[in-house]
Amino acid sequence: MRAPDTGPGTRGTRQIGPYTAVTRLDTGIPAHTPVSEHRFIARSADGDRTVLLSRPLATVDPQRFMAEADASRYLLGSWVLPAVELAAPGEQAWHARPYLPALPLPIALAVHGGPLPERTVRALAVALAENLAVMHGQNLIHAGLCPSAVLLATDGPRLTCFGAVRAAAPDGVARQEIPGLDPGSLPPEQAAGGQPRPLGDVYALGATLAYAATGYTLPEREELPPMLRSLVVRCLSRDPALRPQLSDVIDELAGSVASDTPVGFAAPTRADALLSPGWLPARLVAAIVHQSASVLAAEVQQPVPAHSAWPQGSVPSADSVPHHSH
């Protein structure tokens, strides 16, 4: 099974920098889970490069958007997807990340038919917490974590939308009800215009895990599975001082789990042991494989004029994708 209307096609292509959009990544995301940027799967003119390409929403200042994209290039960690290519000065704002087949978390819940299994949520929690801790060790704050910012790949999650809160409005400006920001994932201090700080990422992590486990960023306590109940409630405290440290999140959910598998030159992380085969439900793996095959098979025509581009939220059906002749 796959998420409805997520396949690429050939009608209404759009040129963005040196890339042509193959499909929107977020078609099918429920309206109550905002996305902080326009995201496309796109391909270079020679067909050699496929990327995940982002453009700012109309309400976002392009300079702030590009500043956050530039900062994301230096992010470290296994579970983050930083920008690797930026629009040239004077171009319309865009940035590109390496493409890997993956589903936004809200679409994953739609494909799965409801909240994700406890094993999946636990692995997701530890991986995200470990990568946020790496960012904080770089003196960087993600300031954009929410359900739509998390992509699920077969080998683990990837964090995107770095700096979405800062791009949406500068510090000192109230951010309530700004398009693209998920109100349930927005820490109260940031909603009021405060500067993003590490414990704000902890709040957003709690909201994202609540969403993965229940389908809501701010569920009732009784709706949360026992494994997460106390932890998520503490993460979602309005008082940052009452929120747990990321090390506490990892210790509470990973326990004594450890991995013996080296990752390049890096030491194994506790998330590696939890992201073993079977961590992702088979239905989601099938949807990711379908996305990969559809993107590979899609033919991209020359761009059409801007006034003929897709209306926002629409995308051709995968059923009409022509295959290359051999």
Tab-separated table of C-alpha atoms in Angstrom:
chain	number	residue	atom	x	y	z
A	1	MET	CA	0.000	0.000	0.000
A	2	ARG	CA	1.153	3.560	-0.668
A	3	ALA	CA	0.051	7.025	0.293
A	4	PRO	CA	-2.561	8.301	-2.181
A	5	ASP	CA	-1.393	10.523	-5.040
A	6	THR	CA	2.289	10.490	-4.138
A	7	GLY	CA	3.586	9.116	-7.432
A	8	PRO	CA	5.470	11.271	-9.924
A	9	GLY	CA	4.260	11.985	-13.426
A	10	THR	CA	5.115	14.072	-16.480
A	11	ARG	CA	2.463	16.834	-16.658
A	12	GLY	CA	2.983	20.364	-15.430
A	13	THR	CA	6.710	20.138	-14.720
A	14	ARG	CA	8.404	23.033	-12.929
A	15	GLN	CA	11.943	24.328	-13.264
A	16	ILE	CA	13.720	25.315	-10.026
A	17	GLY	CA	17.307	26.412	-10.530
A	18	PRO	CA	19.072	23.675	-12.511
A	19	TYR	CA	16.463	21.084	-11.506
A	20	THR	CA	13.075	20.012	-12.798
A	21	ALA	CA	10.515	18.944	-10.220
A	22	VAL	CA	9.428	15.329	-10.542
A	23	THR	CA	6.788	15.432	-7.787
A	24	ARG	CA	5.917	17.159	-4.552
A	25	LEU	CA	7.159	15.288	-1.506
A	26	ASP	CA	4.286	16.351	0.725
A	27	THR	CA	1.216	15.664	-1.393
A	28	GLY	CA	-1.240	13.848	0.846
A	29	ILE	CA	-0.089	15.350	4.160
A	30	PRO	CA	-3.153	16.202	6.289
A	31	ALA	CA	-4.003	19.895	6.505
A	32	HIS	CA	-3.584	19.900	10.291
A	33	THR	CA	0.140	19.049	10.005
A	34	PRO	CA	1.745	22.112	8.370
A	35	VAL	CA	4.962	21.954	6.360
A	36	SER	CA	7.355	24.890	6.731
A	37	GLU	CA	8.642	24.824	3.143
A	38	HIS	CA	7.664	23.643	-0.321
A	39	ARG	CA	9.471	20.333	-0.913
A	40	PHE	CA	9.960	18.584	-4.237
A	41	ILE	CA	11.760	15.545	-5.536
A	42	ALA	CA	13.645	16.990	-8.501
A	43	ARG	CA	16.085	15.914	-11.181
A	44	SER	CA	18.916	17.635	-13.034
A	45	ALA	CA	18.596	18.259	-16.776
A	46	ASP	CA	21.079	15.494	-17.598
A	47	GLY	CA	19.187	13.055	-15.385
A	48	ASP	CA	22.272	12.256	-13.325
A	49	ARG	CA	21.211	13.886	-10.054
A	50	THR	CA	18.009	13.469	-8.103
A	51	VAL	CA	17.573	15.724	-5.075
A	52	LEU	CA	15.125	16.745	-2.402
A	53	LEU	CA	14.619	20.404	-3.250
A	54	SER	CA	13.047	23.039	-0.996
A	55	ARG	CA	11.662	26.519	-1.612
A	56	PRO	CA	10.330	28.991	0.965
A	57	LEU	CA	6.645	29.588	1.548
A	58	ALA	CA	5.322	32.909	0.255
A	59	THR	CA	5.167	34.226	3.833
A	60	VAL	CA	8.838	33.497	4.565
A	61	ASP	CA	11.616	36.002	3.964
A	62	PRO	CA	13.886	34.416	1.304
A	63	GLN	CA	17.053	35.790	2.916
A	64	ARG	CA	16.264	34.211	6.286
A	65	PHE	CA	15.331	30.974	4.530
A	66	MET	CA	18.659	30.889	2.691
A	67	ALA	CA	20.614	31.785	5.836
A	68	GLU	CA	19.147	28.756	7.629
A	69	ALA	CA	19.826	26.535	4.610
A	70	ASP	CA	23.446	27.716	4.569
A	71	ALA	CA	23.826	26.985	8.294
A	72	SER	CA	22.369	23.504	7.839
A	73	ARG	CA	25.284	22.538	5.582
A	74	TYR	CA	27.447	22.145	8.679
A	75	LEU	CA	25.124	19.871	10.660
A	76	LEU	CA	26.624	16.635	11.925
A	77	GLY	CA	24.984	13.354	12.856
A	78	SER	CA	23.638	10.233	11.211
A	79	TRP	CA	19.993	11.250	11.177
A	80	VAL	CA	20.029	14.725	9.660
A	81	LEU	CA	19.665	15.720	6.007
A	82	PRO	CA	21.581	18.987	5.500
A	83	ALA	CA	21.552	21.179	2.410
A	84	VAL	CA	24.368	20.474	-0.038
A	85	GLU	CA	23.519	22.982	-2.792
A	86	LEU	CA	22.146	26.513	-2.580
A	87	ALA	CA	20.653	28.966	-5.057
A	88	ALA	CA	23.164	31.427	-6.467
A	89	PRO	CA	22.949	35.063	-5.343
A	90	GLY	CA	20.165	36.820	-7.232
A	91	GLU	CA	18.266	33.608	-7.962
A	92	GLN	CA	14.923	32.750	-6.444
A	93	ALA	CA	15.553	31.019	-3.119
A	94	TRP	CA	15.974	27.241	-3.107
A	95	HIS	CA	18.267	24.631	-1.655
A	96	ALA	CA	18.802	20.946	-2.345
A	97	ARG	CA	19.560	17.957	-0.162
A	98	PRO	CA	20.571	14.480	-1.341
A	99	TYR	CA	17.484	12.487	-2.273
A	100	LEU	CA	16.824	9.245	-0.507
A	101	PRO	CA	13.530	7.371	-0.647
A	102	ALA	CA	11.620	8.400	2.469
A	103	LEU	CA	8.151	9.300	3.732
A	104	PRO	CA	7.272	12.379	5.777
A	105	LEU	CA	6.061	11.225	9.191
A	106	PRO	CA	2.432	12.353	8.623
A	107	ILE	CA	2.255	10.383	5.377
A	108	ALA	CA	3.777	7.380	7.148
A	109	LEU	CA	0.890	7.426	9.634
A	110	ALA	CA	-1.604	7.686	6.760
A	111	VAL	CA	-0.014	4.724	4.978
A	112	HIS	CA	0.162	2.687	8.178
A	113	GLY	CA	-3.458	3.475	8.936
A	114	GLY	CA	-2.857	5.083	12.321
A	115	PRO	CA	-0.218	5.576	15.027
A	116	LEU	CA	3.083	3.764	14.606
A	117	PRO	CA	4.079	0.673	16.633
A	118	GLU	CA	5.884	1.131	19.939
A	119	ARG	CA	9.110	-0.330	18.543
A	120	THR	CA	9.132	2.206	15.701
A	121	VAL	CA	8.401	5.162	17.978
A	122	ARG	CA	11.085	4.129	20.444
A	123	ALA	CA	13.734	3.861	17.708
A	124	LEU	CA	12.605	7.167	16.229
A	125	ALA	CA	12.814	8.862	19.633
A	126	VAL	CA	16.356	7.719	20.389
A	127	ALA	CA	17.664	8.549	16.898
A	128	LEU	CA	16.184	12.063	16.937
A	129	ALA	CA	17.326	12.723	20.498
A	130	GLU	CA	20.869	11.594	19.683
A	131	ASN	CA	21.050	13.831	16.620
A	132	LEU	CA	19.631	16.840	18.444
A	133	ALA	CA	22.287	16.297	21.109
A	134	VAL	CA	24.977	16.359	18.391
A	135	MET	CA	23.545	19.647	17.058
A	136	HIS	CA	23.474	21.184	20.511
A	137	GLY	CA	27.091	20.128	20.916
A	138	GLN	CA	27.793	22.262	17.833
A	139	ASN	CA	26.006	25.197	19.527
A	140	LEU	CA	23.201	24.890	16.964
A	141	ILE	CA	19.470	24.745	17.667
A	142	HIS	CA	17.238	22.939	15.187
A	143	ALA	CA	14.233	25.258	15.746
A	144	GLY	CA	12.008	23.521	13.234
A	145	LEU	CA	11.327	20.016	14.518
A	146	CYS	CA	7.724	18.911	13.973
A	147	PRO	CA	6.064	15.840	12.421
A	148	SER	CA	6.480	17.023	8.828
A	149	ALA	CA	10.179	17.797	9.408
A	150	VAL	CA	10.883	14.085	10.023
A	151	LEU	CA	11.375	11.759	7.069
A	152	LEU	CA	11.329	7.997	7.561
A	153	ALA	CA	13.794	6.029	5.430
A	154	THR	CA	14.363	2.297	5.671
A	155	ASP	CA	17.590	2.745	7.632
A	156	GLY	CA	16.299	5.400	10.034
A	157	PRO	CA	14.779	8.885	10.265
A	158	ARG	CA	16.150	12.092	8.764
A	159	LEU	CA	15.686	15.578	10.204
A	160	THR	CA	14.853	18.385	7.767
A	161	CYS	CA	13.402	21.922	7.972
A	162	PHE	CA	16.349	23.229	9.997
A	163	GLY	CA	15.691	26.734	11.329
A	164	ALA	CA	12.058	26.903	10.177
A	165	VAL	CA	11.042	28.900	13.262
A	166	ARG	CA	13.827	31.450	12.750
A	167	ALA	CA	13.048	31.695	9.023
A	168	ALA	CA	9.335	32.245	9.680
A	169	ALA	CA	9.886	35.331	11.863
A	170	PRO	CA	12.829	37.011	13.590
A	171	ASP	CA	13.230	36.864	17.353
A	172	GLY	CA	10.989	39.340	19.130
A	173	VAL	CA	8.083	38.784	16.717
A	174	ALA	CA	5.199	36.590	17.877
A	175	ARG	CA	5.021	33.414	15.820
A	176	GLN	CA	1.533	32.182	16.694
A	177	GLU	CA	-0.522	31.268	13.642
A	178	ILE	CA	2.302	31.838	11.167
A	179	PRO	CA	1.706	29.651	8.070
A	180	GLY	CA	3.973	26.611	7.931
A	181	LEU	CA	4.648	26.407	11.669
A	182	ASP	CA	2.934	23.559	13.495
A	183	PRO	CA	1.300	25.162	16.564
A	184	GLY	CA	1.350	21.893	18.494
A	185	SER	CA	5.118	21.520	18.034
A	186	LEU	CA	6.038	25.156	18.622
A	187	PRO	CA	7.498	25.743	22.096
A	188	PRO	CA	5.516	28.422	23.958
A	189	GLU	CA	8.581	30.619	24.419
A	190	GLN	CA	9.271	30.545	20.662
A	191	ALA	CA	5.613	31.172	19.844
A	192	ALA	CA	5.863	34.366	21.892
A	193	GLY	CA	8.912	35.495	19.899
A	194	GLY	CA	11.672	34.182	22.143
A	195	GLN	CA	15.052	33.077	20.861
A	196	PRO	CA	15.212	29.331	20.139
A	197	ARG	CA	17.195	27.436	22.775
A	198	PRO	CA	18.041	23.743	23.294
A	199	LEU	CA	15.081	22.988	25.559
A	200	GLY	CA	12.780	24.264	22.833
A	201	ASP	CA	14.000	21.378	20.668
A	202	VAL	CA	13.112	19.045	23.565
A	203	TYR	CA	9.541	20.399	23.553
A	204	ALA	CA	9.278	19.875	19.791
A	205	LEU	CA	10.700	16.359	20.158
A	206	GLY	CA	8.003	15.513	22.713
A	207	ALA	CA	5.280	16.806	20.371
A	208	THR	CA	6.697	14.848	17.436
A	209	LEU	CA	6.879	11.607	19.405
A	210	ALA	CA	3.333	12.164	20.686
A	211	TYR	CA	2.229	12.528	17.067
A	212	ALA	CA	3.989	9.338	16.007
A	213	ALA	CA	2.368	7.410	18.883
A	214	THR	CA	-1.153	8.900	18.787
A	215	GLY	CA	-1.641	10.988	15.632
A	216	TYR	CA	-1.741	14.209	17.698
A	217	THR	CA	1.022	16.566	18.862
A	218	LEU	CA	-0.820	17.452	22.082
A	219	PRO	CA	-2.811	14.350	23.078
A	220	GLU	CA	-4.399	13.697	26.420
A	221	ARG	CA	-2.026	11.985	28.844
A	222	GLU	CA	-4.117	8.780	28.813
A	223	GLU	CA	-3.818	8.541	25.009
A	224	LEU	CA	-0.047	8.133	25.193
A	225	PRO	CA	1.407	4.614	25.448
A	226	PRO	CA	2.861	3.870	28.909
A	227	MET	CA	6.378	3.785	27.470
A	228	LEU	CA	6.135	7.465	26.520
A	229	ARG	CA	3.575	8.879	28.915
A	230	SER	CA	5.756	10.418	31.607
A	231	LEU	CA	8.538	11.411	29.222
A	232	VAL	CA	6.328	13.214	26.691
A	233	VAL	CA	4.406	15.038	29.417
A	234	ARG	CA	7.707	16.350	30.809
A	235	CYS	CA	8.959	17.318	27.338
A	236	LEU	CA	5.769	19.319	26.769
A	237	SER	CA	6.054	21.328	29.962
A	238	ARG	CA	5.423	25.018	29.343
A	239	ASP	CA	8.290	25.778	31.716
A	240	PRO	CA	11.571	24.921	29.917
A	241	ALA	CA	13.269	24.239	33.266
A	242	LEU	CA	10.948	21.267	33.838
A	243	ARG	CA	11.761	19.583	30.535
A	244	PRO	CA	14.208	16.649	30.516
A	245	GLN	CA	17.677	16.799	29.029
A	246	LEU	CA	18.223	14.876	25.801
A	247	SER	CA	20.539	12.485	27.647
A	248	ASP	CA	17.613	11.643	29.947
A	249	VAL	CA	15.395	10.946	26.924
A	250	ILE	CA	17.994	8.595	25.466
A	251	ASP	CA	18.641	6.803	28.756
A	252	GLU	CA	14.943	6.355	29.464
A	253	LEU	CA	14.081	4.916	26.053
A	254	ALA	CA	17.288	3.126	25.025
A	255	GLY	CA	18.091	1.642	28.430
A	256	SER	CA	21.064	-0.681	28.203
A	257	VAL	CA	20.701	-1.243	24.458
A	258	ALA	CA	24.012	-0.863	22.656
A	259	SER	CA	25.244	-1.452	19.124
A	260	ASP	CA	28.441	-3.223	18.099
A	261	THR	CA	28.133	-2.049	14.497
A	262	PRO	CA	30.587	0.721	13.545
A	263	VAL	CA	29.240	3.561	11.386
A	264	GLY	CA	32.181	4.722	9.264
A	265	PHE	CA	34.730	6.182	11.658
A	266	ALA	CA	32.093	7.126	14.226
A	267	ALA	CA	31.406	5.209	17.397
A	268	PRO	CA	28.193	3.143	17.356
A	269	THR	CA	25.162	4.928	18.768
A	270	ARG	CA	22.365	3.470	20.847
A	271	ALA	CA	19.912	4.235	18.051
A	272	ASP	CA	21.777	1.873	15.720
A	273	ALA	CA	20.730	-1.136	17.776
A	274	LEU	CA	17.084	-0.031	17.733
A	275	LEU	CA	17.071	0.615	13.969
A	276	SER	CA	17.660	-3.042	13.165
A	277	PRO	CA	15.667	-4.850	10.449
A	278	GLY	CA	11.966	-4.749	11.232
A	279	TRP	CA	12.018	-1.371	13.011
A	280	LEU	CA	9.782	0.008	10.259
A	281	PRO	CA	6.443	-1.689	9.496
A	282	ALA	CA	6.376	-3.640	6.234
A	283	ARG	CA	3.644	-1.426	4.782
A	284	LEU	CA	5.890	1.635	5.121
A	285	VAL	CA	8.861	-0.181	3.612
A	286	ALA	CA	6.678	-1.097	0.630
A	287	ALA	CA	5.574	2.544	0.207
A	288	ILE	CA	9.189	3.742	0.304
A	289	VAL	CA	10.187	1.167	-2.303
A	290	HIS	CA	7.245	2.258	-4.472
A	291	GLN	CA	8.340	5.889	-4.227
A	292	SER	CA	11.873	4.987	-5.269
A	293	ALA	CA	10.690	2.959	-8.257
A	294	SER	CA	8.251	5.667	-9.370
A	295	VAL	CA	10.870	8.405	-9.199
A	296	LEU	CA	13.322	6.248	-11.148
A	297	ALA	CA	10.716	5.532	-13.844
A	298	ALA	CA	9.414	9.080	-14.211
A	299	GLU	CA	10.208	10.998	-17.374
A	300	VAL	CA	10.634	14.729	-16.970
A	301	GLN	CA	9.514	16.972	-19.840
A	302	GLN	CA	10.751	20.457	-20.549
A	303	PRO	CA	9.294	22.939	-18.050
A	304	VAL	CA	5.992	24.595	-18.888
A	305	PRO	CA	5.383	28.327	-18.327
A	306	ALA	CA	4.956	29.366	-14.696
A	307	HIS	CA	1.233	30.068	-15.100
A	308	SER	CA	0.740	26.426	-16.108
A	309	ALA	CA	2.569	24.975	-13.107
A	310	TRP	CA	0.758	22.683	-10.710
A	311	PRO	CA	-1.692	24.288	-8.350
A	312	GLN	CA	-0.382	24.001	-4.800
A	313	GLY	CA	-1.100	20.573	-3.361
A	314	SER	CA	-1.796	18.876	-6.717
A	315	VAL	CA	0.351	16.325	-8.490
A	316	PRO	CA	-0.263	14.001	-11.446
A	317	SER	CA	-1.311	10.476	-10.622
A	318	ALA	CA	1.327	7.778	-10.566
A	319	ASP	CA	-0.933	5.658	-12.760
A	320	SER	CA	-0.075	7.866	-15.733
A	321	VAL	CA	3.725	7.600	-15.397
A	322	PRO	CA	5.200	6.450	-18.716
A	323	HIS	CA	8.178	4.127	-18.566
A	324	HIS	CA	11.317	4.478	-20.627
A	325	SER	CA	11.344	2.256	-23.665
A	326	HIS	CA	14.180	-0.224	-23.915
